[in-house]
Short mmCIF file of C-alpha atoms and ligand atoms in Angstrom, two decimals:
data_model
loop_
_atom_site.label_atom_id
_atom_site.label_comp_id
_atom_site.label_asym_id
_atom_site.label_seq_id
_atom_site.Cartn_x
_atom_site.Cartn_y
_atom_site.Cartn_z
CA UNK A 271 -0.16 0.27 -0.14
CA UNK A 272 1.57 3.11 -1.18
CA UNK A 273 2.22 6.35 1.42
CA UNK A 274 3.20 9.55 0.21
CA UNK A 275 4.24 11.99 2.91
CA UNK A 276 6.04 14.99 2.34
CA UNK A 277 7.85 17.78 4.73
CA UNK A 278 6.90 20.78 2.94
CA UNK A 279 4.71 23.70 2.41
CA UNK A 280 1.12 22.56 1.08
CA UNK A 281 0.74 25.74 -0.97
CA UNK A 282 3.48 24.46 -3.29
CA UNK A 283 3.73 21.04 -2.75
CA UNK A 284 0.08 20.20 -3.74
CA UNK A 285 0.98 21.70 -7.28
CA UNK A 286 2.23 18.52 -7.79
CA UNK A 287 -0.45 16.71 -6.93
CA UNK A 288 -1.85 15.05 -10.19
CA UNK A 289 -5.03 16.25 -11.47
CA UNK A 290 -7.96 14.28 -10.99
CA UNK A 291 -6.38 11.87 -8.32
CA UNK A 292 -7.61 11.95 -5.00
CA UNK A 293 -10.69 10.19 -3.97
CA UNK A 294 -11.38 12.21 -0.76
CA UNK A 295 -9.57 15.31 1.01
CA UNK A 296 -9.51 14.61 4.64
CA UNK A 297 -7.64 17.66 6.50
CA UNK A 298 -7.28 20.09 9.53
CA UNK A 299 -6.13 23.11 8.32
CA UNK A 300 -4.95 25.81 10.93
CA UNK A 301 -7.91 27.83 12.75
CA UNK A 302 -6.97 31.49 12.95
CA UNK A 303 -7.80 31.04 16.40
CA UNK A 304 -4.53 32.30 17.91
CA UNK A 305 -5.79 35.96 18.08
CA UNK A 306 -8.74 35.27 20.22
CA UNK A 307 -6.63 33.08 22.81
CA UNK A 308 -6.20 34.48 26.15
CA UNK A 309 -2.86 32.61 26.96
CA UNK A 310 -2.57 29.85 29.01
CA UNK A 311 -4.62 29.70 32.51
CA UNK A 312 -2.76 29.38 35.30
CA UNK A 313 -4.01 27.58 38.76
CA UNK A 314 -2.50 27.43 42.38
CA UNK A 315 -3.80 23.75 42.61
CA UNK A 316 -2.92 22.26 39.45
CA UNK A 317 -0.76 22.51 36.51
CA UNK A 318 -1.59 25.33 34.06
CA UNK A 319 -3.95 24.34 31.22
CA UNK A 320 -3.08 25.28 27.63
CA UNK A 321 -5.01 27.54 26.15
CA UNK A 322 -2.80 28.46 23.21
CA UNK A 323 -2.74 26.43 20.11
CA UNK A 324 0.50 26.97 18.49
CA UNK A 325 2.50 29.10 16.18
CA UNK A 326 1.13 27.63 13.32
CA UNK A 327 -1.88 29.02 13.83
CA UNK A 328 -0.60 32.55 14.04
CA UNK A 329 -0.19 32.34 9.92
CA UNK A 330 -3.99 33.52 8.55
CA UNK A 331 -5.73 30.81 6.43
CA UNK A 332 -8.11 31.66 4.07
CA UNK A 333 -10.52 28.86 2.77
CA UNK A 334 -10.39 30.58 -0.68
CA UNK A 335 -6.90 30.18 -1.56
CA UNK A 336 -7.24 26.20 -1.35
CA UNK A 337 -10.68 26.10 -3.68
CA UNK A 338 -8.80 25.65 -7.32
CA UNK A 339 -6.26 23.61 -5.98
CA UNK A 340 -8.66 21.23 -3.97
CA UNK A 341 -11.14 21.24 -7.39
CA UNK A 342 -8.28 20.05 -9.45
CA UNK A 343 -6.75 17.24 -7.18
CA UNK A 344 -10.14 15.60 -6.34
CA UNK A 345 -11.65 13.26 -8.42
CA UNK A 346 -15.42 13.25 -9.93
CA UNK A 347 -16.40 10.98 -7.20
CA UNK A 348 -14.44 12.57 -4.60
CA UNK A 349 -15.24 13.86 -1.19
CA UNK A 350 -13.83 16.68 0.76
CA UNK A 351 -14.13 16.76 4.49
CA UNK A 352 -12.39 19.60 6.46
CA UNK A 353 -12.43 20.20 10.31
CA UNK A 354 -13.13 23.89 10.70
CA UNK A 355 -13.26 26.57 13.45
CA UNK A 356 -16.55 28.33 14.45
CA UNK A 357 -14.87 31.81 13.34
CA UNK A 358 -14.43 30.11 9.56
CA UNK A 359 -17.24 28.58 8.87
CA UNK A 360 -18.94 31.34 7.04
CA UNK A 361 -15.90 31.91 4.80
CA UNK A 362 -16.05 27.81 3.98
CA UNK A 363 -19.40 28.22 3.10
CA UNK A 364 -19.53 31.63 0.87
CA UNK A 365 -16.08 30.10 -0.69
CA UNK A 366 -17.11 26.07 -1.44
CA UNK A 367 -20.92 26.34 -1.28
CA UNK A 368 -21.42 27.77 -4.75
CA UNK A 369 -18.83 25.62 -6.29
CA UNK A 370 -20.03 21.97 -5.42
CA UNK A 371 -23.58 20.24 -5.72
CA UNK A 372 -23.40 20.03 -1.69
CA UNK A 373 -22.45 21.72 1.35
CA UNK A 374 -23.19 20.16 4.63
CA UNK A 375 -21.42 19.98 7.79
CA UNK A 376 -20.78 17.32 10.83
CA UNK A 377 -20.47 17.90 14.39
CA UNK A 378 -17.94 15.90 16.37
CA UNK A 379 -18.92 16.02 20.17
CA UNK A 380 -16.08 15.68 22.43
CA UNK A 381 -17.15 13.60 25.74
CA UNK A 382 -14.13 14.95 27.35
CA UNK A 383 -13.45 18.69 27.06
CA UNK A 384 -11.39 20.55 29.11
CA UNK A 385 -13.44 21.80 32.23
CA UNK A 386 -14.73 25.45 32.45
CA UNK A 387 -12.87 26.00 36.07
CA UNK A 388 -14.20 29.71 36.25
CA UNK A 389 -17.92 28.45 35.14
CA UNK A 390 -17.63 31.43 32.82
CA UNK A 391 -19.31 30.19 29.05
CA UNK A 392 -20.00 26.78 27.62
CA UNK A 393 -17.40 23.98 27.96
CA UNK A 394 -15.70 23.67 24.34
CA UNK A 395 -17.12 20.43 23.80
CA UNK A 396 -17.62 20.29 19.94
CA UNK A 397 -15.73 20.54 16.65
CA UNK A 398 -17.36 21.48 13.16
CA UNK A 399 -16.43 19.47 10.22
CA UNK A 400 -17.49 20.86 6.82
CA UNK A 401 -18.24 18.48 3.72
CA UNK A 402 -18.49 18.85 0.06
CA UNK A 403 -19.16 16.67 -2.71
CA UNK A 404 -21.06 16.85 -6.48
CA UNK A 405 -23.57 14.25 -7.77
CA UNK A 406 -22.62 10.83 -7.86
CA UNK A 407 -20.10 11.35 -5.45
CA UNK A 408 -18.65 7.73 -3.37
CA UNK A 409 -20.74 7.69 -0.61
CA UNK A 410 -20.90 3.88 1.55
CA UNK A 411 -24.08 4.72 3.37
CA UNK A 412 -24.17 2.77 6.49
CA UNK A 413 -27.00 1.68 8.97
CA UNK A 414 -29.11 4.88 9.23
CA UNK A 415 -28.01 4.94 13.25
CA UNK A 416 -24.21 5.36 11.98
CA UNK A 417 -25.02 8.27 9.59
CA UNK A 418 -25.54 10.99 11.76
CA UNK A 419 -24.05 14.37 10.89
CA UNK A 420 -23.17 14.15 14.77
CA UNK A 421 -20.22 11.98 16.35
CA UNK A 422 -19.33 11.49 19.72
CA UNK A 423 -15.82 10.59 21.04
CA UNK A 424 -13.38 11.33 23.35
CA UNK A 425 -10.26 13.71 22.25
CA UNK A 426 -7.14 11.95 22.26
CA UNK A 427 -6.02 10.37 25.49
CA UNK A 428 -3.61 7.77 26.96
CA UNK A 429 -1.56 5.86 24.27
CA UNK A 430 -3.06 7.64 21.15
CA UNK A 431 -2.12 11.00 22.31
CA UNK A 432 0.96 11.63 21.15
CA UNK A 433 3.94 13.16 23.06
CA UNK A 434 7.24 15.04 22.34
CA UNK A 435 6.08 17.20 20.79
CA UNK A 436 2.62 16.72 21.61
CA UNK A 437 0.26 18.48 18.90
CA UNK A 438 -2.40 20.54 20.17
CA UNK A 439 -4.91 19.59 17.72
CA UNK A 440 -4.12 15.78 17.31
CA UNK A 441 -7.30 13.97 15.90
CA UNK A 442 -8.71 10.61 17.38
CA UNK A 443 -7.94 8.13 14.63
CA UNK A 444 -11.69 6.67 15.46
CA UNK A 445 -13.22 9.86 13.86
CA UNK A 446 -10.96 9.71 11.25
CA UNK A 447 -11.75 6.08 10.14
CA UNK A 448 -15.52 6.86 10.40
CA UNK A 449 -15.13 9.38 7.52
CA UNK A 450 -12.92 7.65 5.32
CA UNK A 451 -15.47 4.47 5.50
CA UNK A 452 -18.36 6.42 4.38
CA UNK A 453 -16.27 7.99 1.55
CA UNK A 454 -13.68 5.99 0.27
CA UNK A 455 -13.48 2.08 -0.63
CA UNK A 456 -10.10 0.50 0.07
CA UNK A 457 -6.97 1.17 -2.37
CA UNK A 458 -8.51 4.67 -3.36
CA UNK A 459 -6.59 7.92 -2.07
CA UNK A 460 -6.64 9.87 0.85
CA UNK A 461 -4.82 13.27 0.86
CA UNK A 462 -4.14 15.60 4.05
CA UNK A 463 -2.00 18.65 3.13
CA UNK A 464 -2.13 19.81 6.95
CA UNK A 465 -1.32 16.11 8.65
CA UNK A 466 0.35 17.48 11.98
CA UNK A 467 1.39 14.15 13.55
CA UNK A 468 -0.08 11.98 10.76
CA UNK A 469 -3.56 10.99 12.36
CA UNK A 470 -5.33 10.73 8.79
CA UNK A 471 -2.62 8.67 7.72
CA UNK A 472 -2.99 6.50 10.48
CA UNK A 473 -6.57 5.86 9.80
CA UNK A 474 -6.00 5.51 6.22
CA UNK A 475 -3.73 2.87 6.79
CA UNK A 476 -5.60 0.76 9.20
CA UNK A 477 -8.67 1.02 6.37
CA UNK A 478 -5.87 -0.24 3.65
CA UNK A 479 -6.59 3.16 2.04
CA UNK A 480 -3.47 5.14 -0.15
CA UNK A 481 -2.41 8.26 1.60
CA UNK A 482 -1.03 11.53 0.55
CA UNK A 483 0.32 13.82 3.15
CA UNK A 484 1.92 17.08 3.66
CA UNK A 485 3.07 18.81 6.88
CA UNK A 486 5.39 21.73 7.19
CA UNK A 487 6.98 20.97 10.71
CA UNK A 488 9.75 19.29 10.87
CA UNK A 489 8.93 17.82 14.18
CA UNK A 490 5.27 16.74 13.67
CA UNK A 491 6.48 15.46 10.35
CA UNK A 492 9.00 12.85 12.26
CA UNK A 493 6.64 12.07 14.44
CA UNK A 494 3.82 11.44 11.48
CA UNK A 495 6.65 9.32 9.60
CA UNK A 496 7.28 7.04 13.19
CA UNK A 497 3.57 6.54 13.37
CA UNK A 498 2.99 5.40 9.89
CA UNK A 499 5.98 3.07 10.21
CA UNK A 500 7.43 4.83 6.94
CA UNK A 501 10.88 3.81 5.17
CA UNK A 502 13.01 6.54 3.67
CA UNK A 503 12.74 5.49 0.31
CA UNK A 504 8.86 5.23 0.87
CA UNK A 505 8.30 8.68 2.48
CA UNK A 506 10.53 10.31 0.10
CA UNK A 507 9.32 9.45 -3.34
CA UNK A 508 8.47 12.41 -5.13
CA UNK A 509 4.70 12.91 -6.10
C1 SAM B 81 -4.75 21.57 12.65
S1 SAM B 81 -3.29 20.88 12.81
C2 SAM B 81 -3.37 19.16 12.20
C3 SAM B 81 -3.28 18.35 13.17
C4 SAM B 81 -3.91 16.79 12.73
N1 SAM B 81 -5.00 16.60 12.16
C5 SAM B 81 -3.36 15.90 13.53
O1 SAM B 81 -4.00 14.85 13.99
O2 SAM B 81 -2.11 15.80 14.12
C6 SAM B 81 -2.82 21.86 11.30
C7 SAM B 81 -1.10 21.26 11.17
O3 SAM B 81 -0.91 22.00 9.75
C8 SAM B 81 0.05 22.22 9.56
N2 SAM B 81 0.36 23.45 8.91
C9 SAM B 81 0.19 24.55 8.89
N3 SAM B 81 0.12 25.37 7.53
C10 SAM B 81 1.09 24.54 6.50
C11 SAM B 81 1.49 24.71 5.14
N4 SAM B 81 1.27 25.67 4.64
N5 SAM B 81 1.66 23.56 4.53
C12 SAM B 81 1.77 22.39 5.38
N6 SAM B 81 1.38 21.94 6.78
C13 SAM B 81 1.13 23.43 7.17
C14 SAM B 81 0.85 22.61 10.99
O4 SAM B 81 2.06 22.67 11.38
C15 SAM B 81 -0.15 21.98 11.89
O5 SAM B 81 0.43 20.87 12.19
#
């Protein structure tokens, strides 16, 4: 099963991906949330809670900058699923809805969100995933009970949670597998241009799909390679 992962800026590397070659774009781009952060929360009685994202979220991410390349690389039968923060949902809709037959979204309910110790406002217990496709897209409809656009799972914990370096937005493989099962068949190509520590690749590997991943940060990329157990030859193949 070929796996191609690249430590590079996806804005450049995506240009090497052949036209109409991807069955599923499943990705988790930057959120542009850092400007809203009030910094880490400090407590006298417990370790501080990380309220910051990371340097990579300080760069502006604009969905419209990705529209043309996403449309170019994905097959007519393909699907696109992108994790999305609340502040960008309107931009995703404004840009992508006119370009696809269908624009919908899923909600991931996190069953173990960080507690609100100060009891001000709601817990941050959900994430949005926008999804787009055209008529005749691939769609493996499971049982009615499995096809809700609402899915529940804890955030990554225990042995699944990567350390050294940890990634603040590592996604649970279970959620990614659920989407991959619905939107692809074995041997299809899954593409993640913002792969972080490679969670989409791990899910694709478990389900016997092909995977192409890009990550700009060398530390995250190294972890992704390890998680995917790639040899140098596999991981350095040119696109
Ligand atoms: C939200 S995180 C993805 C986390 C991933 N879902 C996981 O489970 O590890 C977004 C990632 O995109 C990377 N990134 C940001 N800009 C990028 C770019 N232009 N090209 C490639 N990767 C980029 C960041 O370094 C970060 O790891």
